[in-house]
mmCIF file of C-alpha atoms in Angstrom:
data_model
loop_
_atom_site.group_PDB
_atom_site.id
_atom_site.type_symbol
_atom_site.label_atom_id
_atom_site.label_comp_id
_atom_site.label_asym_id
_atom_site.label_seq_id
_atom_site.Cartn_x
_atom_site.Cartn_y
_atom_site.Cartn_z
ATOM 1 C CA MET O 1 102.471 142.545 103.594
ATOM 2 C CA ALA O 2 101.146 142.576 107.160
ATOM 3 C CA LYS O 3 100.800 139.161 108.798
ATOM 4 C CA ASN O 4 97.041 139.573 109.301
ATOM 5 C CA GLU O 5 96.476 140.898 105.777
ATOM 6 C CA PRO O 6 94.896 138.425 103.333
ATOM 7 C CA ILE O 7 97.050 137.222 100.467
ATOM 8 C CA LEU O 8 93.931 136.734 98.347
ATOM 9 C CA SER O 9 90.519 138.406 98.557
ATOM 10 C CA LEU O 10 87.385 137.782 96.517
ATOM 11 C CA HIS O 11 84.620 140.370 96.776
ATOM 12 C CA ASP O 12 81.075 139.735 95.509
ATOM 13 C CA ILE O 13 82.218 137.439 92.698
ATOM 14 C CA ASN O 14 79.591 136.370 90.178
ATOM 15 C CA HIS O 15 80.188 134.269 87.092
ATOM 16 C CA GLN O 16 77.681 133.169 84.509
ATOM 17 C CA ILE O 17 77.588 131.822 80.972
ATOM 18 C CA GLY O 18 74.655 133.277 79.121
ATOM 19 C CA ASP O 19 71.708 132.958 81.490
ATOM 20 C CA THR O 20 73.309 130.116 83.457
ATOM 21 C CA VAL O 21 74.649 131.151 86.854
ATOM 22 C CA ILE O 22 77.847 129.271 87.714
ATOM 23 C CA LEU O 23 78.853 131.214 90.836
ATOM 24 C CA ASN O 24 76.841 133.716 92.830
ATOM 25 C CA ASP O 25 78.002 136.296 95.385
ATOM 26 C CA ILE O 26 81.314 134.706 96.399
ATOM 27 C CA SER O 27 83.338 136.607 99.005
ATOM 28 C CA LEU O 28 86.283 135.113 100.878
ATOM 29 C CA ASP O 29 89.779 135.860 102.166
ATOM 30 C CA LEU O 30 92.784 133.529 102.334
ATOM 31 C CA TYR O 31 95.584 134.158 104.834
ATOM 32 C CA PHE O 32 99.195 133.021 104.890
ATOM 33 C CA GLY O 33 99.751 129.545 106.319
ATOM 34 C CA GLU O 34 96.146 128.377 106.097
ATOM 35 C CA MET O 35 95.214 124.924 104.834
ATOM 36 C CA VAL O 36 91.784 125.594 103.318
ATOM 37 C CA SER O 37 89.653 122.900 101.714
ATOM 38 C CA LEU O 38 87.043 123.648 99.066
ATOM 39 C CA ILE O 39 84.287 121.050 98.903
ATOM 40 C CA GLY O 40 80.951 120.732 97.152
ATOM 41 C CA PRO O 41 78.906 118.437 94.909
ATOM 42 C CA ASN O 42 79.592 117.983 91.204
ATOM 43 C CA GLY O 43 78.589 121.117 89.314
ATOM 44 C CA ALA O 44 79.024 123.314 92.376
ATOM 45 C CA GLY O 45 81.484 125.617 90.589
ATOM 46 C CA LYS O 46 84.692 124.542 92.359
ATOM 47 C CA SER O 47 86.829 124.307 89.229
ATOM 48 C CA THR O 48 85.387 127.571 87.927
ATOM 49 C CA LEU O 49 86.334 129.303 91.161
ATOM 50 C CA VAL O 50 89.892 127.952 90.873
ATOM 51 C CA LYS O 51 90.130 129.227 87.283
ATOM 52 C CA LEU O 52 88.942 132.658 88.405
ATOM 53 C CA ILE O 53 91.621 132.784 91.125
ATOM 54 C CA LEU O 54 94.275 131.706 88.610
ATOM 55 C CA GLY O 55 93.156 134.385 86.164
ATOM 56 C CA LEU O 56 92.134 131.850 83.511
ATOM 57 C CA LEU O 57 88.585 133.231 83.625
ATOM 58 C CA LYS O 58 87.236 136.679 84.376
ATOM 59 C CA PRO O 59 84.269 137.120 86.694
ATOM 60 C CA THR O 60 81.048 138.517 85.312
ATOM 61 C CA SER O 61 81.126 140.941 88.235
ATOM 62 C CA GLY O 62 83.050 141.432 91.465
ATOM 63 C CA GLN O 63 86.732 141.892 92.266
ATOM 64 C CA ILE O 64 89.668 139.574 92.927
ATOM 65 C CA HIS O 65 92.695 141.009 94.705
ATOM 66 C CA THR O 66 95.993 139.141 95.123
ATOM 67 C CA ASN O 67 98.661 140.706 97.275
ATOM 68 C CA ALA O 68 101.567 140.233 94.828
ATOM 69 C CA VAL O 69 101.714 136.513 95.569
ATOM 70 C CA THR O 70 103.299 133.694 93.589
ATOM 71 C CA LEU O 71 100.715 131.061 92.656
ATOM 72 C CA GLY O 72 101.368 127.341 92.338
ATOM 73 C CA TYR O 73 98.837 125.014 90.733
ATOM 74 C CA VAL O 74 98.415 121.251 90.502
ATOM 75 C CA PRO O 75 95.556 120.552 88.070
ATOM 76 C CA GLN O 76 92.914 117.868 88.337
ATOM 77 C CA ARG O 77 93.940 116.381 85.009
ATOM 78 C CA PHE O 78 97.095 116.677 82.935
ATOM 79 C CA SER O 79 97.366 114.762 79.700
ATOM 80 C CA VAL O 80 100.136 114.966 77.122
ATOM 81 C CA PRO O 81 99.734 113.353 73.681
ATOM 82 C CA GLU O 82 102.263 110.642 72.922
ATOM 83 C CA ILE O 83 103.365 112.517 69.811
ATOM 84 C CA LEU O 84 104.678 115.380 71.976
ATOM 85 C CA PRO O 85 108.156 114.476 73.309
ATOM 86 C CA LEU O 86 107.819 116.412 76.573
ATOM 87 C CA ARG O 87 110.147 114.974 79.186
ATOM 88 C CA VAL O 88 109.889 115.497 82.930
ATOM 89 C CA GLN O 89 113.085 117.580 82.935
ATOM 90 C CA ASP O 90 111.650 119.766 80.148
ATOM 91 C CA LEU O 91 108.542 120.520 82.212
ATOM 92 C CA LEU O 92 110.516 121.252 85.373
ATOM 93 C CA SER O 93 112.948 123.527 83.555
ATOM 94 C CA GLN O 94 110.109 126.047 83.129
ATOM 95 C CA THR O 95 109.913 126.806 86.835
ATOM 96 C CA ASN O 96 111.081 129.993 88.543
ATOM 97 C CA SER O 97 113.355 128.108 90.916
ATOM 98 C CA LYS O 98 115.554 131.158 91.644
ATOM 99 C CA ARG O 99 113.521 131.612 94.824
ATOM 100 C CA LEU O 100 115.066 128.419 96.239
ATOM 101 C CA THR O 101 118.610 127.370 97.084
ATOM 102 C CA PHE O 102 120.246 124.388 95.416
ATOM 103 C CA GLU O 103 119.737 122.355 98.596
ATOM 104 C CA GLN O 104 116.054 123.274 98.797
ATOM 105 C CA LYS O 105 115.463 122.296 95.169
ATOM 106 C CA ALA O 106 117.276 119.019 95.773
ATOM 107 C CA PHE O 107 115.042 118.350 98.781
ATOM 108 C CA ILE O 108 111.905 118.689 96.656
ATOM 109 C CA LEU O 109 113.227 116.474 93.864
ATOM 110 C CA ASP O 110 114.523 113.836 96.277
ATOM 111 C CA SER O 111 111.423 113.816 98.486
ATOM 112 C CA LEU O 112 109.126 113.359 95.495
ATOM 113 C CA SER O 113 111.479 110.819 93.828
ATOM 114 C CA ILE O 114 111.721 112.900 90.648
ATOM 115 C CA LYS O 115 115.300 112.157 89.568
ATOM 116 C CA PRO O 116 114.579 108.613 88.260
ATOM 117 C CA LEU O 117 111.812 110.135 86.113
ATOM 118 C CA ALA O 118 113.830 113.037 84.667
ATOM 119 C CA HIS O 119 114.341 111.573 81.184
ATOM 120 C CA LYS O 120 110.918 109.953 80.873
ATOM 121 C CA GLN O 121 108.228 111.423 78.654
ATOM 122 C CA MET O 122 105.258 112.874 80.515
ATOM 123 C CA ALA O 123 102.871 110.917 78.277
ATOM 124 C CA TYR O 124 104.132 107.599 79.670
ATOM 125 C CA LEU O 125 104.052 108.359 83.391
ATOM 126 C CA SER O 126 101.607 106.661 85.728
ATOM 127 C CA GLY O 127 98.983 108.730 87.532
ATOM 128 C CA GLY O 128 101.024 108.828 90.730
ATOM 129 C CA GLU O 129 104.217 109.757 88.897
ATOM 130 C CA THR O 130 102.422 112.539 87.035
ATOM 131 C CA GLN O 131 101.041 114.011 90.242
ATOM 132 C CA ARG O 132 104.459 113.931 91.894
ATOM 133 C CA VAL O 133 106.000 115.760 88.936
ATOM 134 C CA LEU O 134 103.221 118.368 88.868
ATOM 135 C CA LEU O 135 103.562 118.932 92.611
ATOM 136 C CA ALA O 136 107.341 119.296 92.244
ATOM 137 C CA ARG O 137 106.830 121.794 89.431
ATOM 138 C CA ALA O 138 104.494 123.869 91.593
ATOM 139 C CA LEU O 139 106.768 123.767 94.657
ATOM 140 C CA LEU O 140 109.900 124.703 92.704
ATOM 141 C CA ASP O 141 108.259 128.096 92.130
ATOM 142 C CA LYS O 142 108.102 128.485 95.941
ATOM 143 C CA PRO O 143 104.456 129.573 95.830
ATOM 144 C CA ASP O 144 102.805 131.786 98.410
ATOM 145 C CA LEU O 145 99.487 130.190 97.458
ATOM 146 C CA LEU O 146 99.383 126.556 96.327
ATOM 147 C CA ILE O 147 96.149 125.412 94.682
ATOM 148 C CA LEU O 148 95.545 121.678 94.445
ATOM 149 C CA ASP O 149 92.520 120.746 92.310
ATOM 150 C CA GLU O 150 91.498 117.168 93.193
ATOM 151 C CA PRO O 151 95.185 116.169 93.384
ATOM 152 C CA MET O 152 94.463 112.576 94.470
ATOM 153 C CA GLN O 153 91.822 111.684 91.889
ATOM 154 C CA GLY O 154 92.465 108.305 90.266
ATOM 155 C CA LEU O 155 95.455 107.412 92.466
ATOM 156 C CA ASP O 156 95.879 104.112 94.273
ATOM 157 C CA PRO O 157 95.411 104.267 98.083
ATOM 158 C CA ASP O 158 99.126 103.969 98.906
ATOM 159 C CA THR O 159 100.129 106.806 96.560
ATOM 160 C CA GLU O 160 97.214 108.917 97.771
ATOM 161 C CA SER O 161 98.197 108.435 101.413
ATOM 162 C CA TRP O 162 101.847 109.214 100.650
ATOM 163 C CA LEU O 163 101.018 112.465 98.823
ATOM 164 C CA TYR O 164 98.618 113.595 101.555
ATOM 165 C CA HIS O 165 101.363 113.016 104.106
ATOM 166 C CA PHE O 166 103.854 114.966 101.995
ATOM 167 C CA ILE O 167 101.714 118.084 101.689
ATOM 168 C CA ASP O 168 100.831 117.861 105.393
ATOM 169 C CA GLU O 169 104.519 117.873 106.336
ATOM 170 C CA LEU O 170 106.029 120.585 104.114
ATOM 171 C CA PRO O 171 109.210 122.077 105.635
ATOM 172 C CA ASP O 172 109.498 125.672 106.771
ATOM 173 C CA PHE O 173 110.989 126.956 103.523
ATOM 174 C CA LEU O 174 107.894 125.800 101.609
ATOM 175 C CA ALA O 175 105.367 127.180 104.104
ATOM 176 C CA CYS O 176 102.463 128.654 102.157
ATOM 177 C CA THR O 177 98.716 128.953 101.965
ATOM 178 C CA MET O 178 97.037 125.906 100.447
ATOM 179 C CA LEU O 179 93.638 125.787 98.783
ATOM 180 C CA VAL O 180 92.736 122.143 98.215
ATOM 181 C CA VAL O 181 89.715 121.081 96.150
ATOM 182 C CA SER O 182 88.791 117.598 97.341
ATOM 183 C CA HIS O 183 86.015 115.014 97.524
ATOM 184 C CA ASP O 184 87.853 113.151 100.288
ATOM 185 C CA LEU O 185 85.846 114.348 103.264
ATOM 186 C CA HIS O 186 87.830 112.298 105.790
ATOM 187 C CA TRP O 187 91.080 114.036 104.815
ATOM 188 C CA VAL O 188 89.336 117.410 104.510
ATOM 189 C CA MET O 189 87.982 117.164 108.026
ATOM 190 C CA LYS O 190 91.241 116.123 109.636
ATOM 191 C CA GLY O 191 93.730 118.083 107.515
ATOM 192 C CA SER O 192 92.172 121.526 107.081
ATOM 193 C CA LYS O 193 92.202 124.659 109.161
ATOM 194 C CA ARG O 194 89.106 125.897 107.368
ATOM 195 C CA VAL O 195 86.527 124.279 105.103
ATOM 196 C CA ILE O 196 84.534 126.180 102.487
ATOM 197 C CA CYS O 197 81.426 124.413 101.246
ATOM 198 C CA LEU O 198 80.410 125.578 97.770
ATOM 199 C CA ASN O 199 77.224 124.949 95.810
ATOM 200 C CA LYS O 200 77.258 127.844 93.326
ATOM 201 C CA HIS O 201 77.423 130.046 96.424
ATOM 202 C CA ILE O 202 79.176 129.599 99.756
ATOM 203 C CA CYS O 203 76.769 127.452 101.745
ATOM 204 C CA CYS O 204 78.862 127.462 104.896
ATOM 205 C CA GLN O 205 82.461 127.757 106.013
ATOM 206 C CA GLY O 206 84.441 127.338 109.188
ATOM 207 C CA VAL O 207 86.620 124.945 111.162
ATOM 208 C CA PRO O 208 85.886 121.255 110.486
ATOM 209 C CA SER O 209 84.641 120.472 113.995
ATOM 210 C CA GLU O 210 81.867 123.064 113.618
ATOM 211 C CA ILE O 211 80.942 122.977 109.939
ATOM 212 C CA ALA O 212 80.088 119.264 109.965
ATOM 213 C CA HIS O 213 77.135 119.987 112.246
ATOM 214 C CA THR O 214 75.572 122.738 110.150
ATOM 215 C CA PRO O 215 72.286 122.050 108.318
ATOM 216 C CA GLU O 216 73.816 123.131 105.004
ATOM 217 C CA PHE O 217 76.639 120.597 105.292
ATOM 218 C CA SER O 218 74.272 117.819 106.349
ATOM 219 C CA ARG O 219 71.961 118.432 103.388
ATOM 220 C CA LEU O 220 74.857 117.964 100.965
ATOM 221 C CA PHE O 221 76.968 115.297 102.638
ATOM 222 C CA GLY O 222 74.896 113.615 105.337
ATOM 223 C CA HIS O 223 75.751 113.465 109.028
ATOM 224 C CA PHE O 224 79.340 112.997 110.153
ATOM 225 C CA GLN O 225 80.335 111.919 113.644
ATOM 226 C CA PRO O 226 83.731 113.139 114.887
ATOM 227 C CA TYR O 227 86.379 110.905 116.372
ATOM 228 C CA ILE O 228 89.303 112.668 117.999
ATOM 229 C CA HIS O 229 92.744 111.358 117.094
ATOM 230 C CA HIS O 230 95.533 112.916 119.167
ATOM 231 C CA HIS O 231 98.296 113.960 116.846
ATOM 232 C CA ASP O 232 100.815 116.784 116.656
ATOM 233 C CA HIS O 233 102.339 116.758 113.194
ATOM 234 C CA CYS O 234 102.401 120.362 112.038
ATOM 235 C CA GLN O 235 105.501 122.387 112.768
ATOM 236 C CA HIS O 236 105.790 124.866 109.916
ATOM 237 C CA THR O 237 103.125 127.450 110.683
ATOM 238 C CA ASP O 238 101.395 129.037 113.652
ATOM 239 C CA ASN O 239 98.065 128.648 111.881
ATOM 240 C CA CYS O 240 97.980 124.855 112.173
ATOM 241 C CA HIS O 241 95.869 122.962 114.692
ATOM 242 C CA HIS O 242 97.869 121.252 117.402
ATOM 243 C CA GLY O 243 96.883 118.464 119.740
ATOM 244 C CA HIS O 244 94.230 116.614 117.720
ATOM 245 C CA ASP O 245 92.731 116.025 114.325
ATOM 246 C CA TYR O 246 89.084 115.356 113.594
ATOM 247 C CA ILE O 247 88.151 112.214 111.678
ATOM 248 C CA TYR O 248 84.567 111.771 110.534
ATOM 249 C CA ARG O 249 82.341 108.871 109.623
ATOM 250 C CA ASN O 250 79.449 109.410 107.241
ATOM 251 C CA THR O 251 76.245 108.148 108.841
ATOM 252 C CA ARG O 252 73.873 109.027 106.020
#
């Protein structure tokens, strides 16, 4: 696969249920090493778009092309009934970890503090523990495209901050494209290379410093004023921004 060739392309995607239009005329490309955020109001079709990319749904019309990539997925919600004795080690044993060395797998498990949880049942984990296990499961497959669907929802601020830092600082051997569905506009605007704003169609997309000033963004999220925080934290891909991050304050 050529470096400038997209790993995922959506062309003229439409999805509807009966007469209800869920997504209309969606076209986009994702490239290796990008950190792309998908934002939009409730009911905008974000989760539907993720399910289409994962192949869990089929579009009413249009084409989705993946360039033989391995997909990783951390869902918005993951609940296991108490009657099902699914342990953490049982869930992680289902991964295709042959793509990683023993040392690389150990790094993931150690960094996410998985080993103390190995014998615990998934049903009894806290929200933060569950998200760490699901992220470990996704990373052990060494994905080319990692999709995170509201990964921080319901977490306490310390756990949320820790997980954001972890995905921001992935080592070279886990370098991949990330598509992150999030309502956290402050993180979206400082952590993304590209932001896609969805409201059944793509309202606008681009780099955070530009998209925040578009009329479409303002209508949905209000006005954001940028503050520049000098920071050079990304070392695993040429596609990252260096020198500063943008942090925004909602002035609606």
